[in-house]
PDB file of C-alpha atoms and ligand atoms in Angstrom:
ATOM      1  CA  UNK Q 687       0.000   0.000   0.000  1.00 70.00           C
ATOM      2  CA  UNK Q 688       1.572   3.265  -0.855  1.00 79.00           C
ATOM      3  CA  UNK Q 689       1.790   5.896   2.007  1.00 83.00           C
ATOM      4  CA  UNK Q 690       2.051   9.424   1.507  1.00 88.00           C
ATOM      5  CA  UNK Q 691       5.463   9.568   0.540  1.00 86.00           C
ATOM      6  CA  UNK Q 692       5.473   7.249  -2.055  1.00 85.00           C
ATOM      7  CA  UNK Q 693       1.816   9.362  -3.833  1.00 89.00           C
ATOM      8  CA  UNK Q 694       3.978  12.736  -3.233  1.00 90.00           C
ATOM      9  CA  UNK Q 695       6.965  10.719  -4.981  1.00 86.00           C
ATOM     10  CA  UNK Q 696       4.463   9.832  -8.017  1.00 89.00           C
ATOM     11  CA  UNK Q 697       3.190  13.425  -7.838  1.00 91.00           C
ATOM     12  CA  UNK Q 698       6.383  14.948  -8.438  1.00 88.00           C
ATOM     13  CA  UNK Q 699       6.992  12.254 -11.198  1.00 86.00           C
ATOM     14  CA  UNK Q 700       4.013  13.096 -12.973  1.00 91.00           C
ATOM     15  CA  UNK Q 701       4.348  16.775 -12.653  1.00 92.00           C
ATOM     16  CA  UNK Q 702       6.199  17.789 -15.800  1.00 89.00           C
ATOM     17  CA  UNK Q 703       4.514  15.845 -17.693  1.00 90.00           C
ATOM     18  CA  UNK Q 704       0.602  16.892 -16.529  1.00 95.00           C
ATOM     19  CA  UNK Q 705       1.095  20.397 -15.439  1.00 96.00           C
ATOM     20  CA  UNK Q 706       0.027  23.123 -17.588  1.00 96.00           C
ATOM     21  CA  UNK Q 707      -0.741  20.675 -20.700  1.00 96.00           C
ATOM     22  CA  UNK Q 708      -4.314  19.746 -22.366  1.00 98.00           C
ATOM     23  CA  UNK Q 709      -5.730  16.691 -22.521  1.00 98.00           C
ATOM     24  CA  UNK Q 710      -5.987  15.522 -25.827  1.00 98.00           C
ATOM     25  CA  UNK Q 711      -7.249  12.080 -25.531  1.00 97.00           C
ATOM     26  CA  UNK Q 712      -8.575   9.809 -23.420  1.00 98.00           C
ATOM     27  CA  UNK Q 713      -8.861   6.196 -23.099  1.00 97.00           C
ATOM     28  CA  UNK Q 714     -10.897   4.184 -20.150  1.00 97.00           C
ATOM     29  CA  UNK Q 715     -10.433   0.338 -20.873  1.00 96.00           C
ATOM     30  CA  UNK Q 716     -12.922  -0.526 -18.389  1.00 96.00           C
ATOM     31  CA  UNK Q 717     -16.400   0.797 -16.835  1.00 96.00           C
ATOM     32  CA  UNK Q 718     -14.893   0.965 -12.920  1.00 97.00           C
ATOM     33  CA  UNK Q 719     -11.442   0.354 -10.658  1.00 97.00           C
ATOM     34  CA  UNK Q 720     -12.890   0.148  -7.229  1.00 97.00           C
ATOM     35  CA  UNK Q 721     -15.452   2.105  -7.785  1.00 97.00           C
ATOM     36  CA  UNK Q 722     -17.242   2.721 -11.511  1.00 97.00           C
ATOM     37  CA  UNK Q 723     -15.563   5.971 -13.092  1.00 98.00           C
ATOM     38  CA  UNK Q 724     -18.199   9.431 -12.957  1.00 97.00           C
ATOM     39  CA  UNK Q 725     -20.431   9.413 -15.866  1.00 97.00           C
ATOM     40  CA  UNK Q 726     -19.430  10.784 -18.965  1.00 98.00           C
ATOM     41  CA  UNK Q 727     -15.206  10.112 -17.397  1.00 98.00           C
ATOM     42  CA  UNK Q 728     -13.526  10.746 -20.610  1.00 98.00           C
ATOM     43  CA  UNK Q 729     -15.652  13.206 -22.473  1.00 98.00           C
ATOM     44  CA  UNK Q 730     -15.429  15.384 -19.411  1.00 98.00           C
ATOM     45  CA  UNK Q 731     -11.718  15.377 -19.518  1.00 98.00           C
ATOM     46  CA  UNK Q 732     -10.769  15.702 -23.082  1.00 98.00           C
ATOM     47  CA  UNK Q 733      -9.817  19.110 -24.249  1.00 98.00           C
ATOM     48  CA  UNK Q 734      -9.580  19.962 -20.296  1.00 98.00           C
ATOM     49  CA  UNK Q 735      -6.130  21.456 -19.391  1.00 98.00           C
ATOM     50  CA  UNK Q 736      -4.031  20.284 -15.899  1.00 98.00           C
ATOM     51  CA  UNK Q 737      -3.572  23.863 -14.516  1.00 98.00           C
ATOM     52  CA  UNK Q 738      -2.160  21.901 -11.606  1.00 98.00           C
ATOM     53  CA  UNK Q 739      -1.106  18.820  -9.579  1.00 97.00           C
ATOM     54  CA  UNK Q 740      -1.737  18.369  -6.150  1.00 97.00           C
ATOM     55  CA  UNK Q 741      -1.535  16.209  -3.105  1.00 96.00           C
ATOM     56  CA  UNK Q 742      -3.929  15.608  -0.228  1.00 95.00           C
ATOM     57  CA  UNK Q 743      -3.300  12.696   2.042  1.00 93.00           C
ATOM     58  CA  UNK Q 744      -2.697   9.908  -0.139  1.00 92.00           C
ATOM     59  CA  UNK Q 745      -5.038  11.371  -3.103  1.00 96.00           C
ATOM     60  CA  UNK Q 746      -3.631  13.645  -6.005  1.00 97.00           C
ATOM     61  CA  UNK Q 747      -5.244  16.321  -6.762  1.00 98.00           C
ATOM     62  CA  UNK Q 748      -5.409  17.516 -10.729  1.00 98.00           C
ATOM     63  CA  UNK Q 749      -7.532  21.401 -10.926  1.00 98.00           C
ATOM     64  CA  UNK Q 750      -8.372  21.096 -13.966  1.00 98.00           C
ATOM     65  CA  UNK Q 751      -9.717  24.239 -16.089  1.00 98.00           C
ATOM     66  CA  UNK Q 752     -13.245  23.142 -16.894  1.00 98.00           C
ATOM     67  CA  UNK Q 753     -14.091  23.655 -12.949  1.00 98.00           C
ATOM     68  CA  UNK Q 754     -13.459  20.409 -11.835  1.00 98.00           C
ATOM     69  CA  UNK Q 755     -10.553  18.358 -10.197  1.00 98.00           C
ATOM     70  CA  UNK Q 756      -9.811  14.707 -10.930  1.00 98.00           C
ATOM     71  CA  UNK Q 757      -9.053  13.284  -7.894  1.00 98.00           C
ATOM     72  CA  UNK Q 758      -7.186   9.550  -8.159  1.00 98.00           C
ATOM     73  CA  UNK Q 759      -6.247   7.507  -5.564  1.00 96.00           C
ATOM     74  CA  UNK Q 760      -3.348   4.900  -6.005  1.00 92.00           C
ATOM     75  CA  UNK Q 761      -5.304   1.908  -4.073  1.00 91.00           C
ATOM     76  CA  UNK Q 762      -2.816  -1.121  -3.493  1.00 86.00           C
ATOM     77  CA  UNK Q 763      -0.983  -1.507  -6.453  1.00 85.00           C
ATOM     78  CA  UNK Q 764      -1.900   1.835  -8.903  1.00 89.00           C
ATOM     79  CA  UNK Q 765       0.986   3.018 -10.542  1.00 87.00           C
ATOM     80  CA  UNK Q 766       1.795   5.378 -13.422  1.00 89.00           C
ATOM     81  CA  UNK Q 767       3.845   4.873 -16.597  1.00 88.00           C
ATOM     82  CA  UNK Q 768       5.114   8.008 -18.278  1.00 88.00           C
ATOM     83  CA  UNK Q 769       5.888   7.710 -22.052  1.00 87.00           C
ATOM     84  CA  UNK Q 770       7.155  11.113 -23.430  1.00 80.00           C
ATOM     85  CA  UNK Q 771       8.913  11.200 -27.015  1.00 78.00           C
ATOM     86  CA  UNK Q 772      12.328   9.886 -25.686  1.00 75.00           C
ATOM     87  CA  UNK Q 773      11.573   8.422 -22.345  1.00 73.00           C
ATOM     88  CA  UNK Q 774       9.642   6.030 -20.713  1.00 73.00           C
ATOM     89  CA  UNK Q 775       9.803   6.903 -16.748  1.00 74.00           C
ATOM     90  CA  UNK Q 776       7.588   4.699 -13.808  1.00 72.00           C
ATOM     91  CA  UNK Q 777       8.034   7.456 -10.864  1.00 73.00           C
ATOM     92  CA  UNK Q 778       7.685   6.020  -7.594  1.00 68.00           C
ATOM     93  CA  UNK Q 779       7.404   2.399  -8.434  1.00 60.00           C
ATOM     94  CA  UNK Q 780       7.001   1.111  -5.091  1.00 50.00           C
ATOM     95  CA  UNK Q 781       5.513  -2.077  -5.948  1.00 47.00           C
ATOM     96  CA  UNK Q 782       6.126  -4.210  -8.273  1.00 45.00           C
ATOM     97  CA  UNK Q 783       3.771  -7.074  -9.012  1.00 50.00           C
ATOM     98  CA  UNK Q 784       3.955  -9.870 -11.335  1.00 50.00           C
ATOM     99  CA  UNK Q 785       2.241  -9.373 -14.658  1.00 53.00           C
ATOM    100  CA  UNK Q 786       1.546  -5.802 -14.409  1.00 59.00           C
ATOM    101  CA  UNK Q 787       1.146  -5.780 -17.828  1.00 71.00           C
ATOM    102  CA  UNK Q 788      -0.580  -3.850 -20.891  1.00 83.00           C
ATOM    103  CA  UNK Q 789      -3.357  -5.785 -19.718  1.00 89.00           C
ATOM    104  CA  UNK Q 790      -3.925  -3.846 -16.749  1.00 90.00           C
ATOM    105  CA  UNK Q 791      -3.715  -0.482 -18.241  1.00 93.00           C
ATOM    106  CA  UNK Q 792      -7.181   1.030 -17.473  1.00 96.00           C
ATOM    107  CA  UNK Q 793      -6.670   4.674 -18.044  1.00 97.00           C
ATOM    108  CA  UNK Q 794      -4.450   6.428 -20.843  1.00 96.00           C
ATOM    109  CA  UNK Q 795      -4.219   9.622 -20.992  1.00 97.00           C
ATOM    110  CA  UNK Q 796      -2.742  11.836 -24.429  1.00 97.00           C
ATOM    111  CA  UNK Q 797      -1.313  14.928 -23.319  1.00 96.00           C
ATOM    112  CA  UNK Q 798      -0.432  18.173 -24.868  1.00 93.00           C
ATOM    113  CA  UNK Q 799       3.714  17.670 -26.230  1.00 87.00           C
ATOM    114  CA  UNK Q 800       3.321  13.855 -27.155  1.00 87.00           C
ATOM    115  CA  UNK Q 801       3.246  12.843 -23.815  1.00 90.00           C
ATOM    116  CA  UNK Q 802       0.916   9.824 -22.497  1.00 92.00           C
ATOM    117  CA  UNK Q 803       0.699   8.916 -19.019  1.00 93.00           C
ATOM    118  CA  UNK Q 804      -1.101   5.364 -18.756  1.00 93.00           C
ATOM    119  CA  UNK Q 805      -2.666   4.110 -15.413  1.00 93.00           C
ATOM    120  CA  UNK Q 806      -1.772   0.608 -14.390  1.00 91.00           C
ATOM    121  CA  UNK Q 807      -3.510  -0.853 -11.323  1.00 90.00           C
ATOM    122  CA  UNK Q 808      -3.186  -5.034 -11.071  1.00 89.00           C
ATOM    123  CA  UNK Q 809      -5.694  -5.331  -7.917  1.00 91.00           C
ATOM    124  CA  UNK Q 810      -7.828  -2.170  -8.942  1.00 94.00           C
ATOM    125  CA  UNK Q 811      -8.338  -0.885  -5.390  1.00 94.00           C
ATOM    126  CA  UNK Q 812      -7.460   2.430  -6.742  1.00 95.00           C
ATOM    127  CA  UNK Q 813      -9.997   5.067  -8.097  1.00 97.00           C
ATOM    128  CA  UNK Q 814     -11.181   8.485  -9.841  1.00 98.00           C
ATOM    129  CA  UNK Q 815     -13.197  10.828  -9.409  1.00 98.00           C
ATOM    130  CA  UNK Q 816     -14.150  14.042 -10.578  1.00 98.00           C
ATOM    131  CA  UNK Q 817     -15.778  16.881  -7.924  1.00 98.00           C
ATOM    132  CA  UNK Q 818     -16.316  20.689  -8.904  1.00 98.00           C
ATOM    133  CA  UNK Q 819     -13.400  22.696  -7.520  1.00 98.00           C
ATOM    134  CA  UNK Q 820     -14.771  24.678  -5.632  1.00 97.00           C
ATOM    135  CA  UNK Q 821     -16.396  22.186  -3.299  1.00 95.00           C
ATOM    136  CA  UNK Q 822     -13.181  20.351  -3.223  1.00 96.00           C
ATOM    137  CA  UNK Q 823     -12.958  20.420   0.515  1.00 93.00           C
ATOM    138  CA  UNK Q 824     -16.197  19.208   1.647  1.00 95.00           C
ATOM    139  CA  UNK Q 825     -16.274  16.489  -0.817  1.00 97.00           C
ATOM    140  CA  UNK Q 826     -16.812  12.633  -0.063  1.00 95.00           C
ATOM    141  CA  UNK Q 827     -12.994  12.293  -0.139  1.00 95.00           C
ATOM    142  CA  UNK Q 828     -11.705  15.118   1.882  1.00 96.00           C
ATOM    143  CA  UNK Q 829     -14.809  15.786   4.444  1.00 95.00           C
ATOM    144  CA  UNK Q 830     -13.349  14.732   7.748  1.00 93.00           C
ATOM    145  CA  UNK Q 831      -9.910  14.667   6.935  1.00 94.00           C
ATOM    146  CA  UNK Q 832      -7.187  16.211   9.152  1.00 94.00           C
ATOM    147  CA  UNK Q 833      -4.239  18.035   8.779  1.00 93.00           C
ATOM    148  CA  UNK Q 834      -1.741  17.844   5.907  1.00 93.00           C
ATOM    149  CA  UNK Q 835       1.816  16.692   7.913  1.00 93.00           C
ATOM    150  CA  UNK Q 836       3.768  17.756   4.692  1.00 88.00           C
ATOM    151  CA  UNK Q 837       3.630  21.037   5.187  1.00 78.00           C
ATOM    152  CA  UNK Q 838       3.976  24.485   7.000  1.00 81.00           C
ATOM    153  CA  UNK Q 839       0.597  23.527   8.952  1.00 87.00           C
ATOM    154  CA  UNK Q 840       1.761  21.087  11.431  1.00 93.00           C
ATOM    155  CA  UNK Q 841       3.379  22.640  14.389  1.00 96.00           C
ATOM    156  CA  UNK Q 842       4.224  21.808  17.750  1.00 97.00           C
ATOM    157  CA  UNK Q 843       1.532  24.378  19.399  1.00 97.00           C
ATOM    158  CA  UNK Q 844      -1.162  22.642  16.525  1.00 96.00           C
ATOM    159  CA  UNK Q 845      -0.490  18.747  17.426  1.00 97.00           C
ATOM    160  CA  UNK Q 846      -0.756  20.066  20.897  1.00 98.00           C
ATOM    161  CA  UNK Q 847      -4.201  21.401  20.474  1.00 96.00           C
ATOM    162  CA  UNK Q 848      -5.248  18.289  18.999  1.00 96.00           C
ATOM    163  CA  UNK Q 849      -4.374  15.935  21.284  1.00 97.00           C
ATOM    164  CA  UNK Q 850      -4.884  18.338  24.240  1.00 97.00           C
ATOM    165  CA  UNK Q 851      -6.842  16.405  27.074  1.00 96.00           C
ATOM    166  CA  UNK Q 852      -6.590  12.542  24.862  1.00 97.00           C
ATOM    167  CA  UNK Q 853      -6.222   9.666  26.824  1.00 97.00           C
ATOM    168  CA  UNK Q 854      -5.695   7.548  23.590  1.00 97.00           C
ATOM    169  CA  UNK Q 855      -2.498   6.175  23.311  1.00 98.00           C
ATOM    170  CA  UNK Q 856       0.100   8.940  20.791  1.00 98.00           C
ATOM    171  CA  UNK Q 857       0.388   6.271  18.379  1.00 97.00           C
ATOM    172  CA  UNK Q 858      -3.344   5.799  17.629  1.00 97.00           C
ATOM    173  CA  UNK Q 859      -3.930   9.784  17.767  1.00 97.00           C
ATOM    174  CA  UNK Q 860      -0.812   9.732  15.254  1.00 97.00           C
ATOM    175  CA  UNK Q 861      -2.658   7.400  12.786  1.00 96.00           C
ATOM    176  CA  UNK Q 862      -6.166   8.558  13.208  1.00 95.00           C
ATOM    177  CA  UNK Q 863      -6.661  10.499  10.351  1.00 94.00           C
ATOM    178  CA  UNK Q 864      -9.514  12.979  11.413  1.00 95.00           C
ATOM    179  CA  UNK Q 865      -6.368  14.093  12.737  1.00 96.00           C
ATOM    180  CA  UNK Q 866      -3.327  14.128  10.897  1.00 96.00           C
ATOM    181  CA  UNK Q 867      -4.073  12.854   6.763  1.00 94.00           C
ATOM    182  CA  UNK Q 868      -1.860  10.377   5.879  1.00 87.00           C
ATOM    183  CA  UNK Q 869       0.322   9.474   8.689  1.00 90.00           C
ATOM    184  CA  UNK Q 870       1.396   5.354   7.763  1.00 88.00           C
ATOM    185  CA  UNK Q 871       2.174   3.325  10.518  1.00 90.00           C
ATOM    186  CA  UNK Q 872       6.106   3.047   9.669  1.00 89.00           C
ATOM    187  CA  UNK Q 873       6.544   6.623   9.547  1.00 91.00           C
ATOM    188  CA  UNK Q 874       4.694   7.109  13.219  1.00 95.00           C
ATOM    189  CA  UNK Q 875       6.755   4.010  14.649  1.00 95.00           C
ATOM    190  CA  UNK Q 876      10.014   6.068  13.439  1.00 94.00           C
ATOM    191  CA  UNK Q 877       8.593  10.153  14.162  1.00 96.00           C
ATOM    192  CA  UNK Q 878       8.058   8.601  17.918  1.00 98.00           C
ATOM    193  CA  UNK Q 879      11.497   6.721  18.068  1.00 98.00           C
ATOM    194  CA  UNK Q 880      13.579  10.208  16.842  1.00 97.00           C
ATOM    195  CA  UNK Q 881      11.101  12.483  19.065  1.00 98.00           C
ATOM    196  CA  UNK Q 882      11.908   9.976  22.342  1.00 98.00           C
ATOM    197  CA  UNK Q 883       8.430   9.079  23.186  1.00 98.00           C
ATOM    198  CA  UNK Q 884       6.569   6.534  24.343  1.00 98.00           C
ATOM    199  CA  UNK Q 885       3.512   5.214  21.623  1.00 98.00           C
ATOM    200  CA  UNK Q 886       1.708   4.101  24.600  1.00 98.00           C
ATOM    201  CA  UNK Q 887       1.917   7.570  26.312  1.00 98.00           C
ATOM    202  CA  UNK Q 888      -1.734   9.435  26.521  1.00 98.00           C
ATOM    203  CA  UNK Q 889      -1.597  11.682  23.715  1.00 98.00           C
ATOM    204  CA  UNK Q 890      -2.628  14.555  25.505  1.00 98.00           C
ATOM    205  CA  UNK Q 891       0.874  13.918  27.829  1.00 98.00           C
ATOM    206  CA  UNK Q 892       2.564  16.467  24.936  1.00 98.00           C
ATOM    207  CA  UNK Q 893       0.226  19.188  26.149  1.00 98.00           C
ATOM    208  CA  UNK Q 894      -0.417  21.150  28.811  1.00 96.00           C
ATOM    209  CA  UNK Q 895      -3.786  21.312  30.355  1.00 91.00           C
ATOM    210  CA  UNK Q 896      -4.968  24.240  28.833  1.00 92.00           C
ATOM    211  CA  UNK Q 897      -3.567  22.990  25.262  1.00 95.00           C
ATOM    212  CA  UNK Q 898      -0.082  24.547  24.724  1.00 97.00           C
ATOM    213  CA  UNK Q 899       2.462  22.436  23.812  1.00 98.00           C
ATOM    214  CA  UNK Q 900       4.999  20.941  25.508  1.00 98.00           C
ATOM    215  CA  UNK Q 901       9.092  20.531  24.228  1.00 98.00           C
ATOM    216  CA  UNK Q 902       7.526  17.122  23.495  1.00 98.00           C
ATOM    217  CA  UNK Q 903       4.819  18.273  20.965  1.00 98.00           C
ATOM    218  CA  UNK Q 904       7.355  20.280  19.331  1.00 97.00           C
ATOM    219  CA  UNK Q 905       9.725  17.176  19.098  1.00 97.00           C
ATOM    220  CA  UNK Q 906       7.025  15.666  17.636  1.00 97.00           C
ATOM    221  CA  UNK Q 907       6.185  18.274  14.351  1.00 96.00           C
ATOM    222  CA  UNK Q 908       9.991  17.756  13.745  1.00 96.00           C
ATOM    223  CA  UNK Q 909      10.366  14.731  13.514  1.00 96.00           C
ATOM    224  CA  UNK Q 910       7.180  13.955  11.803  1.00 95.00           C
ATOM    225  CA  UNK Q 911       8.026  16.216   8.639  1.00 93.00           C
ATOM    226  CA  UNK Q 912      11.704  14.846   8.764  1.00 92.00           C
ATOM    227  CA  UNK Q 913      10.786  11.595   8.722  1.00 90.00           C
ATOM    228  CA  UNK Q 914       8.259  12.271   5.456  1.00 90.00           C
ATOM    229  CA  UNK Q 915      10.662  14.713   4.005  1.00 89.00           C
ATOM    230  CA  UNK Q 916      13.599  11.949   4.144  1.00 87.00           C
ATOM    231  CA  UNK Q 917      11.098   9.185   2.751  1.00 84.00           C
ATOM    232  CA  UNK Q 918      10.113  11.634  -0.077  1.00 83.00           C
ATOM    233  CA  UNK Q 919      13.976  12.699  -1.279  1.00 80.00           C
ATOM    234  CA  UNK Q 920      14.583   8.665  -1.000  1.00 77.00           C
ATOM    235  CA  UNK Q 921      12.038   7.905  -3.323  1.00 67.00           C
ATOM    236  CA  UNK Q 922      13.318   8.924  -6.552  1.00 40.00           C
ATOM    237  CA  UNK Q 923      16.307   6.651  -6.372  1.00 37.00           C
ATOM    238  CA  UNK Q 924      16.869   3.241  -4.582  1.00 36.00           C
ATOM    239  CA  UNK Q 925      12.661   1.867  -4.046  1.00 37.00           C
ATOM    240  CA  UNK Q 926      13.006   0.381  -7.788  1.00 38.00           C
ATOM    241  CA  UNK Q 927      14.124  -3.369  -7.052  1.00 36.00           C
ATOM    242  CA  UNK Q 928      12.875  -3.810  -3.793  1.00 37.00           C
ATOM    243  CA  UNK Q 929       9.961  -5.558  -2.482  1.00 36.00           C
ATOM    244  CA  UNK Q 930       9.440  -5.961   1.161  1.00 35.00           C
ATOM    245  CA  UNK Q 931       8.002  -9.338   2.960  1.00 31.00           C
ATOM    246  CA  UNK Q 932       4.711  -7.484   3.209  1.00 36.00           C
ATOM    247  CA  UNK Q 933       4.288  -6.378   0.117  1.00 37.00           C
ATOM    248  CA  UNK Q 934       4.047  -2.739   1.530  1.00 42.00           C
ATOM    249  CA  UNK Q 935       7.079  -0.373   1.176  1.00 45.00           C
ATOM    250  CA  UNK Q 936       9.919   0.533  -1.261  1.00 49.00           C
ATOM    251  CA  UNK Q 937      12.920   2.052   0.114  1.00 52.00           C
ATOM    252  CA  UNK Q 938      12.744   4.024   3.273  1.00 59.00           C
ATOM    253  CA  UNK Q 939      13.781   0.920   4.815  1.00 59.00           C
ATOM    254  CA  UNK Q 940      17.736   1.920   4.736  1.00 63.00           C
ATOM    255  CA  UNK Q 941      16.221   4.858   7.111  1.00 75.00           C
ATOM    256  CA  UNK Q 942      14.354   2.967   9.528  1.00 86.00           C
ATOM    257  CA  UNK Q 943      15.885   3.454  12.771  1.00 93.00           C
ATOM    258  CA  UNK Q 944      13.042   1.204  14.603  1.00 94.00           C
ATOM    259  CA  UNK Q 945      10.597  -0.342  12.121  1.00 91.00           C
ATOM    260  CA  UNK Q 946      10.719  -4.154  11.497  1.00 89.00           C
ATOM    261  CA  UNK Q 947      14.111  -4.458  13.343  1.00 92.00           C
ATOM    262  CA  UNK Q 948      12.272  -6.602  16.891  1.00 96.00           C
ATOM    263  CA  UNK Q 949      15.412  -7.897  18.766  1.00 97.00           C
ATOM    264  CA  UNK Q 950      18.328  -5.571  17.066  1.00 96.00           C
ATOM    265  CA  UNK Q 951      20.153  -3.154  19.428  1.00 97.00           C
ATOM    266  CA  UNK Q 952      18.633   0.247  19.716  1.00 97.00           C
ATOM    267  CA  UNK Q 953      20.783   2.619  17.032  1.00 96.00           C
ATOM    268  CA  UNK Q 954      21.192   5.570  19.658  1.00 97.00           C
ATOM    269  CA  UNK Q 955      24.396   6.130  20.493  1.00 96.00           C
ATOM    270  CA  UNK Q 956      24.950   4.614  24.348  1.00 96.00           C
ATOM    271  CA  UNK Q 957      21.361   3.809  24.894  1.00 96.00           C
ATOM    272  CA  UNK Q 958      22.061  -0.455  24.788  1.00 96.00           C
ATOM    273  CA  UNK Q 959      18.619  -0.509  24.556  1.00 97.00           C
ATOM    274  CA  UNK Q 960      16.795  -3.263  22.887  1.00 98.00           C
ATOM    275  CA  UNK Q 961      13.816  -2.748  20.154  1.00 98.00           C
ATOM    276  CA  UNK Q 962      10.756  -4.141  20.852  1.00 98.00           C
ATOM    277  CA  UNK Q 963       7.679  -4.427  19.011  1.00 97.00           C
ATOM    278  CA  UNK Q 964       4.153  -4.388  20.694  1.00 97.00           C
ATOM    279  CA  UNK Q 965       0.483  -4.690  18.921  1.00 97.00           C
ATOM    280  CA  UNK Q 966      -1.546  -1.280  19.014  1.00 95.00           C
ATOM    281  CA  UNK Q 967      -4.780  -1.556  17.814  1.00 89.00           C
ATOM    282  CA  UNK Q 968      -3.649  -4.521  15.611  1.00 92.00           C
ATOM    283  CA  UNK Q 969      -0.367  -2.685  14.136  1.00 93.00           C
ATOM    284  CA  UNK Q 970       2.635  -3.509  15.238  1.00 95.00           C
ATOM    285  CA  UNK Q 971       4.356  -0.691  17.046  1.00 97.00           C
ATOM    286  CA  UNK Q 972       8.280  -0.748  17.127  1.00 97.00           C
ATOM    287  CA  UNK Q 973      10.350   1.390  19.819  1.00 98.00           C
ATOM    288  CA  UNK Q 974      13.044   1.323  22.251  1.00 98.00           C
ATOM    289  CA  UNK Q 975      11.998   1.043  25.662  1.00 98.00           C
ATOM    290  CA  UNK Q 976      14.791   2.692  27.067  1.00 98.00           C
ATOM    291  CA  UNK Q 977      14.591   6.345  24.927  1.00 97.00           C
ATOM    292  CA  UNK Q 978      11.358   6.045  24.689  1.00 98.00           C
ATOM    293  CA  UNK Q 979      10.417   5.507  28.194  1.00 95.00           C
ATOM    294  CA  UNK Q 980       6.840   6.595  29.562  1.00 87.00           C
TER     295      UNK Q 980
HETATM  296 ZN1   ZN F1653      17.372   3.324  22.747  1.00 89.10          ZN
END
């Protein structure tokens, strides 16, 4: 399943070839992914120009100039294949699964510059959508969802006010995403582990009880956005041959300072420590009981 990283690694893949162009063609091989495609899909595109790509939470986000945005959602295995005049590019290929072939191409679309940009999705648990633009937020998709943690908006004093007076554990407030959009569970295990706090810790701990935050809460922001930032600038380069066990991630894995390592010696300098993995809610949390400590 691709986490936010990984859809803001496709985003920036697709970018140059989307942005500012016209859609000249399209092609829909088939009547639905997950869900069935909005009546009238590919008349309602063609002839529509990108005026921009965006990302929110794990959904891109093209505005497109007829009023609407096309809003597509990677599922499991959704990927993209770029084919300009001398290149043929798969940006943030962070899955690869046997027989992805031409047979699963569902969506092609002909761009502006002799550029096509084909949508390949083996398990279709991906989707489109179109919704007018300027009911973008309160749409099906976005109503309810929190804060963006790629960004300027997440701050120490705003994760404070959100889990001000939570008795939840900081792990599951991390992952609920009326909260924070988009957090995965590897990259809360690791934001925890570099911010020295414990996942079992009531999330309100970081705040004080009238809501401001605490040095912890501003730990927290930091090491949240590093954490995404470092997954995103690893993206482009090493994901391409790797597969891991569960058939989730790519690449970040030569960053993971707690994830999936149960049993290995804690990688802070003099800590000794021991990681150990407990279940949360059914996840498995990773963290080192001794900088982490409640
Ligand atoms: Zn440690």
């Amino acid at each position: 399943m691709p986490e936010l990283p990984e859809v803001e690694t496709v985003r920036r893949g697709l970018q140059p070839a989307m942005e500012g162009r016209r859609i000249t063609q399209m092609r829909v091989n088939r009547p639905d992914l997950r869900f069935p495609f909005p009546s009238r899909f590919a008349a309602r595109l063609t002839g529509a120009r990108i005026d921009s790509l965006e990302r929110r939470a794990k959904y891109l986000v093209a505005r497109l100039s007829t009023g609407e945005a096309l809003i597509m959602h990677l599922g499991m295995t959704g990927r993209f294949l770029i084919e300009t005049p001398d290149a043929l590019i798969a940006p943030g290929e962070f899955h690869r699964e046997p027989g992805a072939g031409a047979i699963h191409d569902h969506v092609i679309f002909s761009l502006e510059g002799d550029a096509r940009v084909t949508y390949n999705d083996v398990r279709r648990f991906g989707y489109m959508d179109l919704v007018p633009l300027d009911s973008l937020a309160e749409c099906r998709h976005f109503k309810g969802l929190g804060l963006e943690p790629l960004g300027n908006a997440l701050s120490g004093a705003v994760i404070a006010k959100l889990f001000a007076g939570k008795f939840a554990p900081l792990k599951a407030a991390l992952l609920d995403q009326r909260l924070i959009a988009g957090l995965g569970n590897i990259y809360v295990c690791e934001a925890l582990f570099r911010a020295r706090l414990n996942p079992e810790a009531p999330a309100g701990s970081i705040a004080t009880k009238t809501g401001r935050p605490r040095a912890a809460a501003h730990r927290l922001a930091e090491t949240i956005r590093d954490v995404l930032t470092e997954a995103v600038a690893a993206g482009g380069s090493t994901l391409r041959d790797f597969a891991h066990t569960d058939g989730t991630l790519g690449y970040f894995q030569h960053g993971f300072r707690v994830y999936d390592r149960e049993g290995e010696p804690c990688v802070t300098p003099g800590c000794g420590g021991t990681v150990t993995r407990i279940v949360q809610s059914g996840r498995s949390t990773f963290y080192c009981p001794l900088c982490q400590k409640r």
